Amino acid sequence: MKTLLIAEDEPILRMLIMDTLEDEGYALEEAADGEEALEKIKEIDFDLVILDYMMPKMTGIEVIEKARQLESRQQSKILMLSAKSQQAEQDKVIQAGADGFMSKPFSPLELIDKVEEMLRG
């Protein structure tokens, strides 16, 4: 079973993402801000981390940069979610070390497809 971390500060969106992915059979952890996300990344070896770009305490970019410095966690895939969908923002996210980018808003089916694609390869 694949283990995923959902780091999203908006409770309703976090719940929607969790419900969507739970139905697909993933083991899920959640975080409400960047600091909590980084602490969980330090504790658990996730197959995929889904990060919101704009979170309190630490942005998604900061979480990626710190997570990529942890030798034991360099293999986790990271998907960034953001309402900032300009190409410059996407480039910044990929440069920071994310493996994928998804613009908000998105449909549950788009999310499932992206998660499956990232976990495959």
Short mmCIF file of C-alpha atoms in Angstrom, two decimals:
data_model
loop_
_atom_site.label_atom_id
_atom_site.label_comp_id
_atom_site.label_asym_id
_atom_site.label_seq_id
_atom_site.Cartn_x
_atom_site.Cartn_y
_atom_site.Cartn_z
CA MET A 1 0.00 0.00 0.00
CA LYS A 2 1.35 3.40 -1.00
CA THR A 3 1.61 6.05 1.73
CA LEU A 4 0.82 9.68 0.92
CA LEU A 5 1.07 12.94 2.86
CA ILE A 6 -1.53 15.62 2.14
CA ALA A 7 -0.24 19.03 3.26
CA GLU A 8 -2.97 21.64 2.71
CA ASP A 9 -3.93 24.49 5.05
CA GLU A 10 -7.55 24.77 3.83
CA PRO A 11 -9.46 22.15 5.89
CA ILE A 12 -12.24 21.63 3.33
CA LEU A 13 -9.83 21.12 0.43
CA ARG A 14 -7.63 18.85 2.56
CA MET A 15 -10.69 16.76 3.44
CA LEU A 16 -11.75 16.58 -0.23
CA ILE A 17 -8.28 15.40 -1.28
CA MET A 18 -8.13 12.88 1.58
CA ASP A 19 -11.59 11.49 0.76
CA THR A 20 -10.75 11.22 -2.94
CA LEU A 21 -7.49 9.35 -2.36
CA GLU A 22 -8.78 7.22 0.51
CA ASP A 23 -11.36 5.78 -1.89
CA GLU A 24 -8.42 4.72 -4.11
CA GLY A 25 -6.91 2.65 -1.29
CA TYR A 26 -3.93 4.79 -0.27
CA ALA A 27 -2.65 5.09 3.31
CA LEU A 28 -2.88 8.80 4.15
CA GLU A 29 -1.36 11.26 6.59
CA GLU A 30 -2.26 14.93 6.73
CA ALA A 31 -0.65 18.22 7.70
CA ALA A 32 -2.25 21.65 8.11
CA ASP A 33 0.90 23.76 7.60
CA GLY A 34 4.43 23.60 6.29
CA GLU A 35 6.12 22.90 9.62
CA GLU A 36 3.80 19.98 10.38
CA ALA A 37 4.41 18.63 6.87
CA LEU A 38 8.18 18.73 7.31
CA GLU A 39 7.96 16.99 10.70
CA LYS A 40 5.90 14.17 9.18
CA ILE A 41 8.32 13.90 6.24
CA LYS A 42 11.14 13.42 8.79
CA GLU A 43 9.18 10.64 10.56
CA ILE A 44 7.59 8.69 7.70
CA ASP A 45 8.95 7.49 4.35
CA PHE A 46 6.16 8.64 2.01
CA ASP A 47 5.73 7.38 -1.55
CA LEU A 48 4.21 10.74 -2.49
CA VAL A 49 3.90 14.11 -0.76
CA ILE A 50 1.14 16.42 -1.99
CA LEU A 51 1.98 19.98 -0.93
CA ASP A 52 0.05 23.21 -1.14
CA TYR A 53 2.21 26.10 -2.34
CA MET A 54 0.95 28.75 0.09
CA MET A 55 0.80 27.45 3.66
CA PRO A 56 1.34 29.08 7.05
CA LYS A 57 4.64 28.72 8.94
CA MET A 58 6.50 27.41 5.86
CA THR A 59 5.64 27.52 2.15
CA GLY A 60 5.53 24.43 -0.02
CA ILE A 61 8.77 25.56 -1.68
CA GLU A 62 10.51 25.80 1.71
CA VAL A 63 9.22 22.34 2.67
CA ILE A 64 10.58 20.88 -0.59
CA GLU A 65 13.98 22.50 -0.14
CA LYS A 66 14.30 21.24 3.45
CA ALA A 67 12.94 17.77 2.62
CA ARG A 68 15.38 17.35 -0.25
CA GLN A 69 18.24 17.99 2.21
CA LEU A 70 17.20 14.96 4.27
CA GLU A 71 19.19 12.09 2.76
CA SER A 72 16.65 9.49 3.83
CA ARG A 73 13.79 11.38 2.16
CA GLN A 74 15.27 12.31 -1.19
CA GLN A 75 13.38 9.51 -2.96
CA SER A 76 9.86 10.63 -2.04
CA LYS A 77 7.93 12.04 -5.00
CA ILE A 78 6.51 15.53 -4.45
CA LEU A 79 3.44 17.00 -6.15
CA MET A 80 2.86 20.74 -5.66
CA LEU A 81 -0.68 22.15 -5.76
CA SER A 82 -1.09 25.84 -6.45
CA ALA A 83 -3.55 28.45 -7.61
CA LYS A 84 -0.47 30.20 -9.06
CA SER A 85 -0.47 28.47 -12.42
CA GLN A 86 1.86 30.77 -14.39
CA GLN A 87 4.78 29.01 -16.10
CA ALA A 88 7.30 30.98 -14.00
CA GLU A 89 5.75 29.59 -10.80
CA GLN A 90 5.74 26.06 -12.19
CA ASP A 91 9.41 26.40 -13.14
CA LYS A 92 10.23 27.65 -9.62
CA VAL A 93 8.47 24.64 -8.09
CA ILE A 94 10.31 22.14 -10.31
CA GLN A 95 13.65 23.90 -9.69
CA ALA A 96 13.06 23.60 -5.93
CA GLY A 97 12.81 19.82 -6.32
CA ALA A 98 9.15 18.98 -6.92
CA ASP A 99 8.42 16.10 -9.29
CA GLY A 100 5.10 17.46 -10.48
CA PHE A 101 2.78 20.47 -10.46
CA MET A 102 -0.99 20.71 -10.50
CA SER A 103 -3.05 23.89 -10.80
CA LYS A 104 -5.99 24.60 -8.52
CA PRO A 105 -8.86 24.16 -8.96
CA PHE A 106 -8.77 20.56 -10.15
CA SER A 107 -11.27 17.73 -10.35
CA PRO A 108 -11.00 14.60 -8.20
CA LEU A 109 -10.42 12.56 -11.38
CA GLU A 110 -7.54 14.82 -12.44
CA LEU A 111 -5.99 14.35 -9.00
CA ILE A 112 -6.33 10.56 -9.13
CA ASP A 113 -4.80 10.46 -12.61
CA LYS A 114 -1.86 12.68 -11.58
CA VAL A 115 -1.18 10.69 -8.40
CA GLU A 116 -1.26 7.38 -10.27
CA GLU A 117 1.02 8.77 -12.99
CA MET A 118 3.55 10.00 -10.41
CA LEU A 119 3.53 6.76 -8.44
CA ARG A 120 4.12 4.73 -11.60
CA GLY A 121 7.11 6.55 -12.72
#
